[in-house]
Structures are given as structure tokens and as C-alpha cells.
């Protein structure tokens, strides 16, 4: 039972353009969502998060949008840079300090 | 910021032997640690949650007698893969809870690449 889904395994974007990574979830009890960036053979690096009581959170080039009615969140990166190329995971949890459930990841490639 | 140190970064062992992976919180007390494994091109799958001083809680389908988790102190958790087999070859990652980091405490180690030959 995949509670967090990232249906796009890969995404290719031109440098300077917007990257949009999507994530869907099934469990309405999730109260907090996080996005991580990961390189092969390394641990995930935290990017940005959003509480279920909000619909948008912004941090520099990164913005996360949450649509609770659709159980959908997205990560926008603008402008995209070649250094953004990595695998991006969304994750969700049910309560503070609770375990994180990860999506399958989306490999982003930003072309110069 | 909070740092989690994971060792070793990579290990090769013979089939049938045991391997221990350490996860240390360097500058904070981790009351809860999580252990994940990741197969190539796949998601991070939670294996177990460990709370300091108590037995770990394993996810469905994870053999607790094969993957021994010990969380004896607030700064150290260990995962021991017992009687390892080639199918246990994977990337193992720990995560620790900290109340001081802005992301509600989820700090990850750098991972351990286990290869069983």
C-alpha cells in the first residue's frame, strides 16, 4: 500500500525554467509534508516542508504547494539550475516525531 | 545544525556473516531513530523505529531477528544484519529526531552501502 506516490520517475527541464515535481498521498491523517533532495549513495538532504494547515510555503527558489482536498502537493523550483539535478523525494508523517513515509522519488535533470 | 554520523559508509561482507552499522547523533540527543533501506532506483523503505531504552518497532515484513536494532543511548543506535545474504545488499540509512532543527527534527545519516558476496 503506497501511501505516498510520485508518479513521474523522471523530469528534464531547461536551465532557467521552472521545475514542477508532483506528489500524491492517500492518508488524510498526514499532517506534515517534506521534500528531500538526494544524490546516489548519500543520505537525503532536507529542502522544504509544509504543514497541513497551510497551502503554500516558500523558501528562496523553492515553493511547496499543498492541495488537501486533492491530496496533492507539488514542489516548484524556479529558476532551475544544473546543480538542482538529483532525485527528489516527498515524504509525509502523521504526527510530530512520527515516522516518515517516502514516495518513490523523481529524478530531475536540469540541462544547461 | 544537527548532524548524524553513520558508519561505515560502505562495507563488503561474506554471505553468512554479520555486519553492524552505527548511527550517532553528534550534537543533539536523539530519542527516536529510524532505519531505512533503499534499493537502486527505489524509495526509502522504513524498516524500524527505535526509541532509546526500548525495543524497536519493526515494519511489516521486516525480520526482527535478522535486522537487530539497539538504541542503548540517546546518541547511538546500531543496526546489525545477521547471517547476511546477497539479497540483503542494499543502501541503509538512519534518521534521528532532534527538537532543535527547523524541519521538525528529521536529520539523516549519509548512508551505508552493504554488499554481501
Short mmCIF file of C-alpha atoms in Angstrom, two decimals:
data_model
loop_
_atom_site.label_atom_id
_atom_site.label_comp_id
_atom_site.label_asym_id
_atom_site.label_seq_id
_atom_site.Cartn_x
_atom_site.Cartn_y
_atom_site.Cartn_z
CA UNK A 1 0.00 0.00 0.00
CA UNK A 2 1.86 3.02 -1.33
CA UNK A 3 0.55 5.91 0.77
CA UNK A 4 2.82 8.48 -0.86
CA UNK A 5 3.21 8.40 -4.62
CA UNK A 6 5.40 10.20 -7.08
CA UNK A 7 4.16 9.07 -10.44
CA UNK A 8 6.85 10.67 -12.55
CA UNK A 9 10.13 8.78 -12.25
CA UNK A 10 12.00 11.44 -14.17
CA UNK A 11 11.77 15.05 -15.32
CA UNK A 12 14.01 17.02 -17.65
CA UNK A 13 14.00 20.83 -17.60
CA UNK A 14 16.00 23.55 -19.28
CA UNK A 15 18.16 25.74 -17.09
CA UNK A 16 16.31 28.89 -16.00
CA UNK A 17 12.88 27.34 -16.45
CA UNK A 18 10.53 26.12 -13.75
CA UNK A 19 10.68 22.56 -12.44
CA UNK A 20 7.46 21.15 -11.03
CA UNK A 21 7.60 17.91 -9.10
CA UNK A 22 4.38 16.28 -8.02
CA UNK A 23 3.38 14.06 -5.15
CA UNK A 24 0.08 12.44 -4.21
CA UNK A 25 -0.93 10.83 -0.95
CA UNK A 26 -3.79 8.68 0.23
CA UNK A 27 -3.77 9.02 4.01
CA UNK A 28 -5.80 12.02 5.20
CA UNK A 29 -4.18 11.71 8.63
CA UNK A 30 -0.85 13.05 7.34
CA UNK A 31 -0.22 16.42 8.99
CA UNK A 32 3.19 17.37 7.68
CA UNK A 33 4.93 17.01 4.36
CA UNK A 34 8.60 17.34 3.46
CA UNK A 35 10.70 17.41 0.32
CA UNK A 36 14.20 15.97 0.20
CA UNK A 37 16.96 16.08 -2.38
CA UNK A 38 19.16 13.02 -2.71
CA UNK A 39 22.27 12.01 -4.57
CA UNK A 40 23.27 8.37 -5.08
CA UNK A 41 25.00 6.78 -2.09
CA UNK A 42 24.20 9.75 0.13
CA UNK A 43 21.56 10.49 2.72
CA UNK A 44 18.62 12.77 1.85
CA UNK A 45 19.01 16.50 2.35
CA UNK A 46 16.04 18.46 3.62
CA UNK A 47 14.71 21.12 1.25
CA UNK A 48 11.38 22.46 2.39
CA UNK A 49 8.30 21.41 4.30
CA UNK A 50 4.68 22.33 4.78
CA UNK A 51 2.13 21.80 7.49
CA UNK A 52 -1.29 20.51 6.58
CA UNK A 53 -2.85 23.75 7.85
CA UNK A 54 -1.13 25.72 5.11
CA UNK A 55 -1.41 25.64 1.35
CA UNK A 56 1.89 27.23 0.43
CA UNK A 57 5.39 27.60 1.78
CA UNK A 58 8.22 29.41 0.07
CA UNK A 59 11.96 29.40 0.63
CA UNK A 60 14.08 31.12 -1.96
CA UNK A 61 13.77 29.30 -5.26
CA UNK A 62 11.70 26.53 -3.70
CA UNK A 63 7.95 26.67 -3.16
CA UNK A 64 5.74 23.84 -1.99
CA UNK A 65 2.01 23.87 -2.64
CA UNK A 66 -0.48 21.69 -0.81
CA UNK A 67 -3.98 20.86 -2.03
CA UNK A 68 -5.58 18.90 0.79
CA UNK A 69 -8.85 18.25 -0.99
CA UNK A 70 -6.95 16.62 -3.85
CA UNK A 71 -4.36 15.05 -1.52
CA UNK A 72 -1.70 16.50 -3.74
CA UNK A 73 1.43 18.53 -3.22
CA UNK A 74 3.97 19.95 -5.59
CA UNK A 75 7.45 21.38 -5.40
CA UNK A 76 8.29 24.29 -7.67
CA UNK A 77 11.88 25.21 -8.34
CA UNK A 78 12.41 28.46 -10.19
CA UNK A 79 14.70 29.23 -11.82
CA UNK A 80 16.08 25.72 -12.20
CA UNK A 81 19.84 25.33 -12.13
CA UNK A 82 22.07 22.44 -13.25
CA UNK A 83 23.04 21.93 -9.59
CA UNK A 84 19.43 21.04 -8.88
CA UNK A 85 19.85 17.79 -10.80
CA UNK A 86 19.22 14.99 -8.30
CA UNK A 87 16.46 12.68 -7.10
CA UNK A 88 13.69 14.42 -5.18
CA UNK A 89 11.59 12.61 -2.62
CA UNK A 90 8.43 13.78 -0.96
CA UNK A 91 7.64 12.41 2.46
CA UNK A 92 4.75 12.60 4.88
CA UNK A 93 4.11 11.90 8.51
CA UNK A 94 1.03 11.55 10.74
CA UNK A 95 2.21 13.25 13.90
CA UNK A 96 5.19 15.19 15.21
CA UNK A 97 8.12 12.87 15.70
CA UNK A 98 6.38 10.12 13.78
CA UNK A 99 7.89 8.04 11.02
CA UNK A 100 8.24 9.47 7.54
CA UNK A 101 6.68 7.70 4.58
CA UNK A 102 8.51 8.37 1.33
CA UNK A 103 7.38 8.49 -2.25
CA UNK A 104 9.29 6.68 -4.99
CA UNK A 105 11.28 9.72 -6.00
CA UNK A 106 11.57 11.79 -9.18
CA UNK A 107 14.91 12.19 -10.90
CA UNK A 108 15.29 15.79 -12.03
CA UNK A 109 17.73 16.67 -14.75
CA UNK A 110 18.36 20.35 -15.46
CA UNK A 111 20.05 20.89 -18.82
CA UNK A 112 22.34 23.89 -19.35
CA UNK B 1 22.86 22.35 12.85
CA UNK B 2 22.06 18.80 13.86
CA UNK B 3 24.43 16.18 12.48
CA UNK B 4 24.00 12.44 12.25
CA UNK B 5 27.11 10.37 11.61
CA UNK B 6 26.69 6.93 10.06
CA UNK B 7 29.46 4.33 9.80
CA UNK B 8 30.70 2.59 7.86
CA UNK B 9 29.90 4.32 4.58
CA UNK B 10 30.39 1.08 2.72
CA UNK B 11 31.04 -2.50 3.71
CA UNK B 12 31.52 -5.77 1.89
CA UNK B 13 30.94 -8.97 3.79
CA UNK B 14 30.76 -12.65 3.07
CA UNK B 15 27.46 -14.45 2.98
CA UNK B 16 26.57 -15.83 6.39
CA UNK B 17 28.44 -13.25 8.42
CA UNK B 18 27.01 -10.37 10.44
CA UNK B 19 27.51 -6.67 9.88
CA UNK B 20 26.94 -3.81 12.30
CA UNK B 21 26.07 -0.28 11.19
CA UNK B 22 26.30 2.62 13.62
CA UNK B 23 24.29 5.81 13.67
CA UNK B 24 25.35 8.60 16.02
CA UNK B 25 23.79 11.97 16.73
CA UNK B 26 26.79 14.24 17.22
CA UNK B 27 25.37 17.38 18.76
CA UNK B 28 21.92 16.50 20.00
CA UNK B 29 20.07 13.83 21.87
CA UNK B 30 18.08 11.54 19.65
CA UNK B 31 15.20 9.97 21.49
CA UNK B 32 13.97 8.31 18.32
CA UNK B 33 15.89 6.90 15.39
CA UNK B 34 14.56 5.44 12.16
CA UNK B 35 16.24 2.90 9.91
CA UNK B 36 15.55 2.80 6.18
CA UNK B 37 16.81 0.76 3.28
CA UNK B 38 16.87 1.75 -0.34
CA UNK B 39 17.25 -0.49 -3.36
CA UNK B 40 18.55 1.03 -6.60
CA UNK B 41 16.10 3.43 -8.21
CA UNK B 42 13.57 2.83 -5.48
CA UNK B 43 12.09 4.62 -2.49
CA UNK B 44 13.39 4.75 1.05
CA UNK B 45 11.57 1.96 2.83
CA UNK B 46 11.22 2.26 6.59
CA UNK B 47 12.49 -0.83 8.36
CA UNK B 48 12.05 0.06 12.01
CA UNK B 49 11.67 2.80 14.57
CA UNK B 50 13.82 2.70 17.68
CA UNK B 51 13.32 4.62 20.87
CA UNK B 52 16.10 4.99 23.37
CA UNK B 53 15.98 2.31 26.02
CA UNK B 54 13.17 0.28 24.50
CA UNK B 55 12.70 -2.37 21.84
CA UNK B 56 12.48 -1.31 18.25
CA UNK B 57 9.20 -1.35 16.37
CA UNK B 58 9.57 -3.13 13.05
CA UNK B 59 7.55 -2.51 9.92
CA UNK B 60 5.51 -5.31 8.47
CA UNK B 61 7.62 -7.77 6.55
CA UNK B 62 10.92 -6.84 8.24
CA UNK B 63 12.50 -9.74 10.13
CA UNK B 64 13.40 -8.52 13.59
CA UNK B 65 15.70 -11.47 14.22
CA UNK B 66 17.65 -10.71 11.10
CA UNK B 67 17.88 -6.95 11.50
CA UNK B 68 18.80 -6.34 15.12
CA UNK B 69 18.41 -2.78 16.29
CA UNK B 70 19.85 -1.45 19.51
CA UNK B 71 19.29 2.07 20.82
CA UNK B 72 21.01 1.94 24.16
CA UNK B 73 21.85 5.63 24.45
CA UNK B 74 20.48 8.98 23.32
CA UNK B 75 23.29 9.37 20.81
CA UNK B 76 23.79 5.91 19.37
CA UNK B 77 21.68 3.38 17.52
CA UNK B 78 23.02 0.30 15.78
CA UNK B 79 21.63 -1.95 13.08
CA UNK B 80 23.11 -5.44 12.85
CA UNK B 81 22.39 -7.50 9.78
CA UNK B 82 22.76 -11.08 10.95
CA UNK B 83 23.63 -14.01 8.69
CA UNK B 84 23.74 -11.70 5.73
CA UNK B 85 22.82 -12.94 2.28
CA UNK B 86 23.26 -11.35 -1.15
CA UNK B 87 19.62 -10.21 -1.14
CA UNK B 88 20.43 -8.05 1.90
CA UNK B 89 22.74 -5.98 -0.26
CA UNK B 90 21.26 -2.51 -0.17
CA UNK B 91 21.76 1.08 0.94
CA UNK B 92 20.87 1.55 4.61
CA UNK B 93 20.12 5.00 6.02
CA UNK B 94 19.38 6.13 9.55
CA UNK B 95 17.47 9.19 10.65
CA UNK B 96 17.26 10.79 14.06
CA UNK B 97 14.79 13.11 15.70
CA UNK B 98 16.03 16.42 17.02
CA UNK B 99 13.96 19.13 18.59
CA UNK B 100 16.45 21.80 17.54
CA UNK B 101 16.29 21.60 13.75
CA UNK B 102 13.76 23.54 11.75
CA UNK B 103 12.46 20.57 9.82
CA UNK B 104 10.76 19.10 12.87
CA UNK B 105 13.84 17.08 13.64
CA UNK B 106 14.45 14.64 10.82
CA UNK B 107 18.21 14.51 10.29
CA UNK B 108 19.60 11.78 8.09
CA UNK B 109 22.90 9.98 8.11
CA UNK B 110 24.97 9.66 4.96
CA UNK B 111 24.04 6.02 4.49
CA UNK B 112 25.84 2.68 4.35
CA UNK B 113 26.27 0.66 1.18
CA UNK B 114 26.21 -3.00 2.13
CA UNK B 115 27.37 -5.58 -0.37
CA UNK B 116 27.10 -9.25 0.54
CA UNK B 117 29.20 -11.58 -1.59
#
